[in-house]
PDB file of C-alpha atoms and ligand atoms in Angstrom:
ATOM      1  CA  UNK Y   1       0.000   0.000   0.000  1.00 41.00           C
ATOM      2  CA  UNK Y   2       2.510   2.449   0.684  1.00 43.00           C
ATOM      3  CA  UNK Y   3       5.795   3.682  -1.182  1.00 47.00           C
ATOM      4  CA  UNK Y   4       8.852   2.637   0.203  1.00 52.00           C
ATOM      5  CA  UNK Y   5      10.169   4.721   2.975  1.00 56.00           C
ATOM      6  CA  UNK Y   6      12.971   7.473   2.714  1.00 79.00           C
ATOM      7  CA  UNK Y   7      14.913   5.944   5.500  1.00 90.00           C
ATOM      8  CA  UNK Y   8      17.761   7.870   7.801  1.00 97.00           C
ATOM      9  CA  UNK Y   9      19.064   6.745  10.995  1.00 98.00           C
ATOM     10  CA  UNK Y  10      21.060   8.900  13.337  1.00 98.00           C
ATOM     11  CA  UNK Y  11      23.024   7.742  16.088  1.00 98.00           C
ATOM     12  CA  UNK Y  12      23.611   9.564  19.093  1.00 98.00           C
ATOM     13  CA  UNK Y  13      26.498   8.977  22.068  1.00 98.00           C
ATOM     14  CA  UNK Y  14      24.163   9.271  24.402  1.00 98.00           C
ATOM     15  CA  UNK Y  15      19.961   9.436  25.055  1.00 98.00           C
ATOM     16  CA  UNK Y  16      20.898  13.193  26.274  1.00 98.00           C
ATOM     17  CA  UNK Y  17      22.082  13.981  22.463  1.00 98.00           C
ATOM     18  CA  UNK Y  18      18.938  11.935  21.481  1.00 98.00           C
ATOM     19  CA  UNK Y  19      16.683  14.330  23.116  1.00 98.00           C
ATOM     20  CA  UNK Y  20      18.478  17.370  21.890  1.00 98.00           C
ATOM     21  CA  UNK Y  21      18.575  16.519  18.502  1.00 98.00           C
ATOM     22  CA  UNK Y  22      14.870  15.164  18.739  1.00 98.00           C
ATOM     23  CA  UNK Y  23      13.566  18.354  19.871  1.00 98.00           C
ATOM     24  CA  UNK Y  24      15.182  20.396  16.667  1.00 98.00           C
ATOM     25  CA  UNK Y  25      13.561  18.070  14.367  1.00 98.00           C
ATOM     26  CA  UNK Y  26       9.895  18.388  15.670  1.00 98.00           C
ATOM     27  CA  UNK Y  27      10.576  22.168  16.333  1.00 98.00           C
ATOM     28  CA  UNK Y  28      11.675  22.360  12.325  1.00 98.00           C
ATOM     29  CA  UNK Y  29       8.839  20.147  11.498  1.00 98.00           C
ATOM     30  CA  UNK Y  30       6.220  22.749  13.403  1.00 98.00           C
ATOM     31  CA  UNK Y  31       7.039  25.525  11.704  1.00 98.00           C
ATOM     32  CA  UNK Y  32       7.268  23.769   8.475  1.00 98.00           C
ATOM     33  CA  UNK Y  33       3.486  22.579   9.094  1.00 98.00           C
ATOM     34  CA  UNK Y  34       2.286  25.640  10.658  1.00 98.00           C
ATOM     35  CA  UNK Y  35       3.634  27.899   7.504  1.00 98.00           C
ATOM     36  CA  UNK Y  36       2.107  25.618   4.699  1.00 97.00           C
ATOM     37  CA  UNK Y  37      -1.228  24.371   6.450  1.00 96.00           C
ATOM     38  CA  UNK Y  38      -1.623  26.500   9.422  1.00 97.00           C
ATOM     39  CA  UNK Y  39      -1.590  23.374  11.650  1.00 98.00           C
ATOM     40  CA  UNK Y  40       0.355  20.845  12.517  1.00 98.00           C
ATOM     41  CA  UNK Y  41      -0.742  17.259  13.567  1.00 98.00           C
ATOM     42  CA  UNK Y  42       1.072  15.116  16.294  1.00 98.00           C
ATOM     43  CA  UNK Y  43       0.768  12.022  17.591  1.00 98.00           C
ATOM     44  CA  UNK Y  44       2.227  10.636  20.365  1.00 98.00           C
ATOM     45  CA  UNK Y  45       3.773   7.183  21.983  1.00 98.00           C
ATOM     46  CA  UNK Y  46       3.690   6.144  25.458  1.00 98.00           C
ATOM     47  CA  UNK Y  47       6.779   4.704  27.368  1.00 96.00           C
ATOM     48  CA  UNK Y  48      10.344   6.128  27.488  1.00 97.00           C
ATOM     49  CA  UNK Y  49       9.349   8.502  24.107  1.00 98.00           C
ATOM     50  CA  UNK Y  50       7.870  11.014  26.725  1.00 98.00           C
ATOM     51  CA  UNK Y  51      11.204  11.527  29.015  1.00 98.00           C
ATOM     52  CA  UNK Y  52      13.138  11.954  25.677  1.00 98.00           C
ATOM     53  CA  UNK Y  53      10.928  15.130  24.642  1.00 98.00           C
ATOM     54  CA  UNK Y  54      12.225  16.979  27.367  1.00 98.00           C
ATOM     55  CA  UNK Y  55      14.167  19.415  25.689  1.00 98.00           C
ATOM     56  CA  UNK Y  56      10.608  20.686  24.251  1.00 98.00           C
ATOM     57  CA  UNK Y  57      10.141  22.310  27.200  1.00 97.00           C
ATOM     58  CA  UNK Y  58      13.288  24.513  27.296  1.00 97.00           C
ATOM     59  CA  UNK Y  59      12.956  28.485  26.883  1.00 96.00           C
ATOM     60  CA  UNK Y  60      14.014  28.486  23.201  1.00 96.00           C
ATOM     61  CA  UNK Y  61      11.190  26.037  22.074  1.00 98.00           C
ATOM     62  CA  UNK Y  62       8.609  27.208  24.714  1.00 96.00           C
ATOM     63  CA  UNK Y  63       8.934  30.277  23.027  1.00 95.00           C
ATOM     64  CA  UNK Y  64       9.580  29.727  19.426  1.00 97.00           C
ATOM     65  CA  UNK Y  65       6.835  27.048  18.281  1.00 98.00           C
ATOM     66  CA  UNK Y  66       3.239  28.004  17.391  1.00 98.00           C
ATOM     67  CA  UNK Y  67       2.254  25.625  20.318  1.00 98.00           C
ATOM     68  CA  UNK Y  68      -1.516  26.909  19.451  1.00 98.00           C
ATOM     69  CA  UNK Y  69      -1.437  25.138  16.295  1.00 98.00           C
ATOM     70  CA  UNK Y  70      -0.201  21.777  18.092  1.00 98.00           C
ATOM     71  CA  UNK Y  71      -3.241  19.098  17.319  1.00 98.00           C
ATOM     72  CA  UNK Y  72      -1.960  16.186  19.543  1.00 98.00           C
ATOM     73  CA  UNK Y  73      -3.421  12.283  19.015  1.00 98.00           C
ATOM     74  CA  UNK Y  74      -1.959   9.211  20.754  1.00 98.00           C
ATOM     75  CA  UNK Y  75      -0.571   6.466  18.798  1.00 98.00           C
ATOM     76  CA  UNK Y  76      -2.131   3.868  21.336  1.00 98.00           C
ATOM     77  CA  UNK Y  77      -3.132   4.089  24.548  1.00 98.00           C
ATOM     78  CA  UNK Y  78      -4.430   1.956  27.594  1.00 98.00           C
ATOM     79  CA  UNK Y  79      -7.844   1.695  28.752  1.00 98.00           C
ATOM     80  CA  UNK Y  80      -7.263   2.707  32.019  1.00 98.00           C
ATOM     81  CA  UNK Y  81      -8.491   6.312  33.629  1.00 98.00           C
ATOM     82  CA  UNK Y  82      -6.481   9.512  32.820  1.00 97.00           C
ATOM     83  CA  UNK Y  83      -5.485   9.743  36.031  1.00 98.00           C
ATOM     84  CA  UNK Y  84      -4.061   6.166  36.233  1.00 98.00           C
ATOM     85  CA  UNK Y  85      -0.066   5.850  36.414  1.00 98.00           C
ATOM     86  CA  UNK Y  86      -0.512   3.534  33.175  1.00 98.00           C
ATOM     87  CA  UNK Y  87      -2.013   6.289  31.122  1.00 98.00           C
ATOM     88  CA  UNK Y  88      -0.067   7.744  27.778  1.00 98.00           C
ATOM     89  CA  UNK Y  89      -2.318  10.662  28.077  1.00 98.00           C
ATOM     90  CA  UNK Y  90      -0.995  11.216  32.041  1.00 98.00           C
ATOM     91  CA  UNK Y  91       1.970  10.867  30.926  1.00 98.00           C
ATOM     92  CA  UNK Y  92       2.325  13.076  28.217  1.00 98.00           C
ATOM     93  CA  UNK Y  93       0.419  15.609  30.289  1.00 98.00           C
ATOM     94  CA  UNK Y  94       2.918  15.245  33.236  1.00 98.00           C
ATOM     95  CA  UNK Y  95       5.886  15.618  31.104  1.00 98.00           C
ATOM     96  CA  UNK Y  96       5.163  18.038  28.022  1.00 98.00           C
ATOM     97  CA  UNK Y  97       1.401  19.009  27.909  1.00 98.00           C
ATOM     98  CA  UNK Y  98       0.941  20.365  31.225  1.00 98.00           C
ATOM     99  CA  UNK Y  99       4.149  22.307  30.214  1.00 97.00           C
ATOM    100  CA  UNK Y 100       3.413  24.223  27.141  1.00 98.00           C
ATOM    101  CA  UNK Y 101       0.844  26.451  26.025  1.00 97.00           C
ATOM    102  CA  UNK Y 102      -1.178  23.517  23.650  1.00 98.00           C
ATOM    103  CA  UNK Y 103      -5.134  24.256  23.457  1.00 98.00           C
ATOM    104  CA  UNK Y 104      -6.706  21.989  25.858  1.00 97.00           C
ATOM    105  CA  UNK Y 105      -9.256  21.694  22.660  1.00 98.00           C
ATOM    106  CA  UNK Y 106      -6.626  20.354  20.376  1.00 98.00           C
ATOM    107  CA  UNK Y 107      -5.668  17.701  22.584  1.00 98.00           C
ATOM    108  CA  UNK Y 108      -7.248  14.559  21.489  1.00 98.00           C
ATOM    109  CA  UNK Y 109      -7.354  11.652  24.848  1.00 98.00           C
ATOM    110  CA  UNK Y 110      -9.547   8.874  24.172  1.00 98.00           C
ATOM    111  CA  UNK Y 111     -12.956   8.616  26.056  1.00 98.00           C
ATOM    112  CA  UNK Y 112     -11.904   6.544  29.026  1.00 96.00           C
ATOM    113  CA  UNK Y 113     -15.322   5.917  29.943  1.00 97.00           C
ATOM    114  CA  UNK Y 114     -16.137   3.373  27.211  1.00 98.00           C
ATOM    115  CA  UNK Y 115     -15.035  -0.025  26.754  1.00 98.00           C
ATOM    116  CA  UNK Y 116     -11.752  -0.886  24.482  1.00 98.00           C
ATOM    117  CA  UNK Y 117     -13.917  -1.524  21.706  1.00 98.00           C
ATOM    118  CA  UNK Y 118     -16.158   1.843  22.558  1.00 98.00           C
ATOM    119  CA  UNK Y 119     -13.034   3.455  22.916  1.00 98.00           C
ATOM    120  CA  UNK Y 120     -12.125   2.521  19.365  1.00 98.00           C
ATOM    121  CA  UNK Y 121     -14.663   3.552  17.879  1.00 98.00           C
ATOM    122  CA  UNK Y 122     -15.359   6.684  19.432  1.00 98.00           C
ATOM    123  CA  UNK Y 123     -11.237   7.593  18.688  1.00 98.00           C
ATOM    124  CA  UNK Y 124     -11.897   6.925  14.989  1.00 98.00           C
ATOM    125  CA  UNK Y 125     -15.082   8.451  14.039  1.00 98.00           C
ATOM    126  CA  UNK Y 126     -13.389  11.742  15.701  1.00 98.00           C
ATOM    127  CA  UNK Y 127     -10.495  11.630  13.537  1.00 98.00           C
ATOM    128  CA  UNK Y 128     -13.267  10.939  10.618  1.00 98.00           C
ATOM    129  CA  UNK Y 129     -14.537  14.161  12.016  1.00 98.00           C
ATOM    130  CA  UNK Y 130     -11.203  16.155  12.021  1.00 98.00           C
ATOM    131  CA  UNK Y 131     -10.790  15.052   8.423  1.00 98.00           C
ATOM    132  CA  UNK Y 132     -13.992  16.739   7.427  1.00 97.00           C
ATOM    133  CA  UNK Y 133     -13.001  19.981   8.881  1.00 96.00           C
ATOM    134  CA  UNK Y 134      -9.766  19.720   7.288  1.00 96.00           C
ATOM    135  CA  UNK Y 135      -7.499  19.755  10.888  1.00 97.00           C
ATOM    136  CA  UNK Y 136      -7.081  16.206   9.772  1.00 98.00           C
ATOM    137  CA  UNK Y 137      -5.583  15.734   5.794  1.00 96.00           C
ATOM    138  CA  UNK Y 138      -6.518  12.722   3.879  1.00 97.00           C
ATOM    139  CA  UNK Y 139      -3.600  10.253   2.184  1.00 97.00           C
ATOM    140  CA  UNK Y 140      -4.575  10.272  -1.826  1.00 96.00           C
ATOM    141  CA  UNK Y 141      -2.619   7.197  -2.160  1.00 96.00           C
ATOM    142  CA  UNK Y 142      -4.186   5.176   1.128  1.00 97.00           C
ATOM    143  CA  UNK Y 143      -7.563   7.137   1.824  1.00 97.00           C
ATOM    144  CA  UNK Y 144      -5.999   6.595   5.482  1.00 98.00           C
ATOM    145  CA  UNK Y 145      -5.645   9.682   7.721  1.00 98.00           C
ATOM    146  CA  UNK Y 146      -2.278  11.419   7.083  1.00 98.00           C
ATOM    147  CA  UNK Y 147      -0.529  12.980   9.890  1.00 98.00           C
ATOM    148  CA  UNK Y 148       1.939  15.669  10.006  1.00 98.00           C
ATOM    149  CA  UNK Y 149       4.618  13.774  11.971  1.00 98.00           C
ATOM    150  CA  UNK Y 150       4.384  10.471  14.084  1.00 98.00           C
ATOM    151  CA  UNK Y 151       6.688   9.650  17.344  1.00 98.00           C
ATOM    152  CA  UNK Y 152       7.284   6.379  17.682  1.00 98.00           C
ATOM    153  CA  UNK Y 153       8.858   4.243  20.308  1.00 98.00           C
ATOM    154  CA  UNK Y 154       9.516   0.732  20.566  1.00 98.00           C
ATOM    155  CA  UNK Y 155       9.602  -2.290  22.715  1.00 98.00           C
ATOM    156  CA  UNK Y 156      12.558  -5.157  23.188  1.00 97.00           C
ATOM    157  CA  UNK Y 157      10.292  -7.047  21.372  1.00 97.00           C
ATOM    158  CA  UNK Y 158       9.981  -5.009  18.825  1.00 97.00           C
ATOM    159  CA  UNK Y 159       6.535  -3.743  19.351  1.00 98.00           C
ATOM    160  CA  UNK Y 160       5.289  -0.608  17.856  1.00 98.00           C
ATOM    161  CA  UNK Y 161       2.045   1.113  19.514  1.00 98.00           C
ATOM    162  CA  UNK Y 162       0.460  -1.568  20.498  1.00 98.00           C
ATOM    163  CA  UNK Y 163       0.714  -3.748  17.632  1.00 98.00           C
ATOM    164  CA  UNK Y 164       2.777  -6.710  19.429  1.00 98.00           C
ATOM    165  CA  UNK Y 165       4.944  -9.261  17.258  1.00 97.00           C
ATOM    166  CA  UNK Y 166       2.504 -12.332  15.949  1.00 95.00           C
ATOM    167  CA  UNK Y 167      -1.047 -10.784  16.882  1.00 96.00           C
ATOM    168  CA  UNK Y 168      -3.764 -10.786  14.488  1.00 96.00           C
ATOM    169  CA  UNK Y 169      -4.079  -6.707  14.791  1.00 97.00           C
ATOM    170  CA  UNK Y 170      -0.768  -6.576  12.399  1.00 97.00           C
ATOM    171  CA  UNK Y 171      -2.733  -7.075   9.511  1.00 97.00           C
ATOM    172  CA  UNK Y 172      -5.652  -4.923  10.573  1.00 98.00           C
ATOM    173  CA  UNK Y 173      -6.285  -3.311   7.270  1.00 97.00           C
ATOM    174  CA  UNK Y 174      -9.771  -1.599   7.419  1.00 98.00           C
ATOM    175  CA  UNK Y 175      -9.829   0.386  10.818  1.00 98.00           C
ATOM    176  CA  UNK Y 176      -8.466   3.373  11.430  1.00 98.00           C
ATOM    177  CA  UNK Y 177      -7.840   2.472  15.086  1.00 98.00           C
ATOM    178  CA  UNK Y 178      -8.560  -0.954  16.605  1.00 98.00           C
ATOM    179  CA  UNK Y 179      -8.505  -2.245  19.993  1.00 98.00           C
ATOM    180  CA  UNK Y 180      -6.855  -5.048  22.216  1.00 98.00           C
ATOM    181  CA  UNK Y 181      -7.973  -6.811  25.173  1.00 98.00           C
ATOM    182  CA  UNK Y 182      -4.873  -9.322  25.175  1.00 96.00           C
ATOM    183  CA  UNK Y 183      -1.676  -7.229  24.776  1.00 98.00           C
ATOM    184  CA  UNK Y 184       0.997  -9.465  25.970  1.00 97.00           C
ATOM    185  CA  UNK Y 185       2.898  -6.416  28.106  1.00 97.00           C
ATOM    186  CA  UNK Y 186       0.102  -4.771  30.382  1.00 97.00           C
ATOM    187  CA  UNK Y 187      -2.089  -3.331  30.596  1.00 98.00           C
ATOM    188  CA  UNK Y 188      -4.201  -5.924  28.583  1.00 98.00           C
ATOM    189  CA  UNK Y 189      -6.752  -3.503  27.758  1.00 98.00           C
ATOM    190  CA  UNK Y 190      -5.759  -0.960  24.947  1.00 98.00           C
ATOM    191  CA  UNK Y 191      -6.860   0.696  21.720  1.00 98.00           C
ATOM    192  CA  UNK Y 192      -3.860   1.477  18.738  1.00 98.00           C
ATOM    193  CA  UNK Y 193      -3.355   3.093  15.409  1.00 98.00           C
ATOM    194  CA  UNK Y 194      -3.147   0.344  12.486  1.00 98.00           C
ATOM    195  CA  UNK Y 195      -0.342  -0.593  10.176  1.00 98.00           C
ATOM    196  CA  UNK Y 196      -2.603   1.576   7.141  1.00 98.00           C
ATOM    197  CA  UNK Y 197      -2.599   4.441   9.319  1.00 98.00           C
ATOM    198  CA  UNK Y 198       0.600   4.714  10.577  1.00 98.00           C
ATOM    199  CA  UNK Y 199       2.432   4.070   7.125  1.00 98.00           C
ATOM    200  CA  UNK Y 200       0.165   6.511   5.636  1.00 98.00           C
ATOM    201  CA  UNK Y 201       2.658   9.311   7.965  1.00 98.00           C
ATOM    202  CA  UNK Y 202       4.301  12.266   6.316  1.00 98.00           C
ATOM    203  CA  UNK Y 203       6.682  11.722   8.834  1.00 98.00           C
ATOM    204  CA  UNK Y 204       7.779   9.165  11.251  1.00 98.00           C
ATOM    205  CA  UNK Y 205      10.332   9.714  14.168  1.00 98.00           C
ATOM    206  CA  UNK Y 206      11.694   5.517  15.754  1.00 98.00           C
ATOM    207  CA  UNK Y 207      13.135   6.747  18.946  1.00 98.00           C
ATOM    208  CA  UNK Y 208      14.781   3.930  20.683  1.00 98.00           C
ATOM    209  CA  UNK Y 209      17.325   4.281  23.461  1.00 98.00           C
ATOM    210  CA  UNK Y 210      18.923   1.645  25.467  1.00 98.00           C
ATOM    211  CA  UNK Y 211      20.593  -1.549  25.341  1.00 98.00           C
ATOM    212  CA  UNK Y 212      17.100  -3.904  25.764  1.00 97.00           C
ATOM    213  CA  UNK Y 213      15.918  -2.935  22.631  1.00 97.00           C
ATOM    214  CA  UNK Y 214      19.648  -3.707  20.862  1.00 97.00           C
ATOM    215  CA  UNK Y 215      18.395  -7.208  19.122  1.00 96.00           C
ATOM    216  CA  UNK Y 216      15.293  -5.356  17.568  1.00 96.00           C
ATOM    217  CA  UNK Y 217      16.700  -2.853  16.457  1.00 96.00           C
ATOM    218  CA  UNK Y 218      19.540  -5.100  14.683  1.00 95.00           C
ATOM    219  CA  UNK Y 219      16.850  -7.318  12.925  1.00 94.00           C
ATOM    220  CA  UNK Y 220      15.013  -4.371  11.576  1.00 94.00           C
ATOM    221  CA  UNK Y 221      18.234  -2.625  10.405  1.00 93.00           C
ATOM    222  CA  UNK Y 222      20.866  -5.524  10.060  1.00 83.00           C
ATOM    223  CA  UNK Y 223      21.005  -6.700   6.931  1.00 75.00           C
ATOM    224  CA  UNK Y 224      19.836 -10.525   8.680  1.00 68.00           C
ATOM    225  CA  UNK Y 225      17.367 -12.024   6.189  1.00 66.00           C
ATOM    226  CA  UNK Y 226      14.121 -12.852   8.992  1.00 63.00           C
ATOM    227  CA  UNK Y 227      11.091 -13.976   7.283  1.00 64.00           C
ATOM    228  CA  UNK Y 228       9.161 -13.306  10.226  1.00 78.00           C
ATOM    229  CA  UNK Y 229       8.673  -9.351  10.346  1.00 89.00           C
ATOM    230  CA  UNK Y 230       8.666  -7.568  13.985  1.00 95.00           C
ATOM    231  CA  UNK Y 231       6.173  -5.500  13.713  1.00 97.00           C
ATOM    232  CA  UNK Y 232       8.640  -2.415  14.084  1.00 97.00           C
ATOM    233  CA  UNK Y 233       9.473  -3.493  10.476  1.00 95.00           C
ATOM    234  CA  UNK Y 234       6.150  -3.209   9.354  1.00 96.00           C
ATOM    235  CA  UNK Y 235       7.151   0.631   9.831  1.00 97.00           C
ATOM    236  CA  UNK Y 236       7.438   2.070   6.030  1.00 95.00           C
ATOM    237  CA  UNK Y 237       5.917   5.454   6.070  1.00 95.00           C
ATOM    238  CA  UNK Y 238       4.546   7.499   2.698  1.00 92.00           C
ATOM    239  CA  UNK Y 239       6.709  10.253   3.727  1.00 94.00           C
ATOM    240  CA  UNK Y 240       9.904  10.446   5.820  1.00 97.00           C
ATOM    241  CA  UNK Y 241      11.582   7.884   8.446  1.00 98.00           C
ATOM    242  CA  UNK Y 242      14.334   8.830  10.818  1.00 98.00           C
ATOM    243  CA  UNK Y 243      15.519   6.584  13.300  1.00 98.00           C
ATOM    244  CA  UNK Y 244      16.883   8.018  16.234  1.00 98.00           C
ATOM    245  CA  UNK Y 245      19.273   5.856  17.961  1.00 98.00           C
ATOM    246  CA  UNK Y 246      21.630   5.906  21.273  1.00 98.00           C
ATOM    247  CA  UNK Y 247      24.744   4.307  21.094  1.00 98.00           C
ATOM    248  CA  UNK Y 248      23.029   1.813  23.463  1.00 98.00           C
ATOM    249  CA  UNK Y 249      20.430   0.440  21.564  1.00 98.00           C
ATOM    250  CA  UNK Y 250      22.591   0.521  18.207  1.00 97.00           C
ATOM    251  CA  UNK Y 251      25.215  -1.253  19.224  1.00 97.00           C
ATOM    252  CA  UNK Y 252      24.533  -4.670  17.764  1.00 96.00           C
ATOM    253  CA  UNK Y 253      24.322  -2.693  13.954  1.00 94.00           C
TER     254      UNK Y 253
HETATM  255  O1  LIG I   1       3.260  -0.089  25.885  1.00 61.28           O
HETATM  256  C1  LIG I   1       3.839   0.709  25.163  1.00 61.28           C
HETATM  257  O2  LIG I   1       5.110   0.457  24.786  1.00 61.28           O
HETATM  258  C2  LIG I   1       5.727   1.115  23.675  1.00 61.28           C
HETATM  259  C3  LIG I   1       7.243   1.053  23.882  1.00 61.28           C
HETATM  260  O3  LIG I   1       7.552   1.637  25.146  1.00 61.28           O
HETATM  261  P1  LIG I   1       9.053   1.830  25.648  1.00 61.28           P
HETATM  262  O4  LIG I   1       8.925   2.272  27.085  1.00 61.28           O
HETATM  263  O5  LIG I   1       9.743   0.506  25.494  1.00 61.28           O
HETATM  264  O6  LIG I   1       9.654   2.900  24.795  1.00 61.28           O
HETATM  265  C4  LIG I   1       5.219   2.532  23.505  1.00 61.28           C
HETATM  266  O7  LIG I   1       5.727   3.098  22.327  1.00 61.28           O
HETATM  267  C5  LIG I   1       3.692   2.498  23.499  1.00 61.28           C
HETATM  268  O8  LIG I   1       3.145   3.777  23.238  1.00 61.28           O
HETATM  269  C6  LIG I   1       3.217   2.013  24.837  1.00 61.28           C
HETATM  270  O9  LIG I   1       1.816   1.984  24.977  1.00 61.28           O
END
């Protein structure tokens, strides 16, 4: 479905250079959006990702990016109250959102009222809605939702979202977003992004630091011919892929 990936990987010394470099890139990539489409759409992992965006909240972001034009969507997220300690949303809001000047309004949780599947469906007939008012573009080539730029992080397994190696949800190719009620890390109880949507990116950001995720990170960039794919290597965005790397997790490449 989509064209193969312009791929770049950068490796850092350390996650400190990770975060430093990672901030530049979505600060470029926000006021590339904002200028051509007055908007810019992000979307958002759980897990170490978070602690790695903390440069975002440094004076010379805080004041240079058109926060007010941030639209920010979770990749995945458990079904668990906002408040919960296994929240994305809680933790996003603890560590950047509570921290910059983002419209509460363009801040897109899921409804953590409803069930997983409720949840689901509720997240994607929302983004249906954004794409009708035009916050939200459309991919010609997928008819998939096309965001601005996606931050993704992944697991030692090799997990992506929560699309975990050898589940059925990998080849999900309908739904916009989808839900789990087995995810093999937990909590079980989740709703994710699918494979169409997330490949149907302008850009995509793999931040992976630290030596757990080494052996994942050398099948999906090693040159090892695997038949079986990790779901990380389903990742082959429309746009742009950069792979940001500490010397840590790359050091089996
Ligand atoms: O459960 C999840 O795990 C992945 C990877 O997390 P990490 O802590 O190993 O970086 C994360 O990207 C996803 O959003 C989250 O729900």
């Amino acid at each position: 479905m989509a064209a193969t990936a312009e791929r770049k990987v950068e490796v850092f010394d350390t996650e400190e250079e990770v975060a430093v470099s990672l901030a530049k890139y979505i600060a470029d990539l926000s006021d590339k959006f904002c200028k051509e489409r007055g908007a810019f759409t992000i979307v958002l992992s759980g897990g170490s990702l978070i602690e790695s965006l903390r440069k975002l909240v440094e004076p010379q972001y805080i004041d240079s990016v058109e926060w007010s034009k941030w639209h920010v969507f979770w990749l995945d997220e458990r079904v668990v109250p906002k408040d919960h300690k296994d929240s994305n949303y809680k933790l996003a809001y603890d560590g950047l959102l509570s921290k910059v000047p983002i419209l509460p309004g363009n801040v897109y949780s899921i409804n953590d009222a409803l069930s997983p599947e409720g949840a689901a469906d509720d997240y994607e007939t929302r983004l249906k809605h954004l794409v009708n008012c035009g916050v939200l573009a459309l991919s010609a080539a997928s008819g998939f939702p096309k965001f601005d730029l996606m931050l993704l992080g992944m697991g030692p397994d090799g997990h992506v979202a929560s699309l975990f190696p050898g589940h059925p949800l990998l080849k999900e190719n309908k739904r916009w977003v989808t839900f789990i009620k087995d995810s093999p890390k937990p909590p079980p109880e989740r709703i994710t992004f699918t494979f169409p949507v997330i490949n149907s990116s302008a850009y995509i950001a793999l931040v992976v630091t630290g030596a757990p995720q080494a052996g994942s990170v050398q099948r999906a960039l090693g040159n090892g011919q695997i038949s079986d794919k990790l779901p990380v290597q389903m990742v082959s965005p429309e746009g742009e892929l950069t792979w940001f790397l500490d010397k840590d997790a790359a050091s089996k490449l």
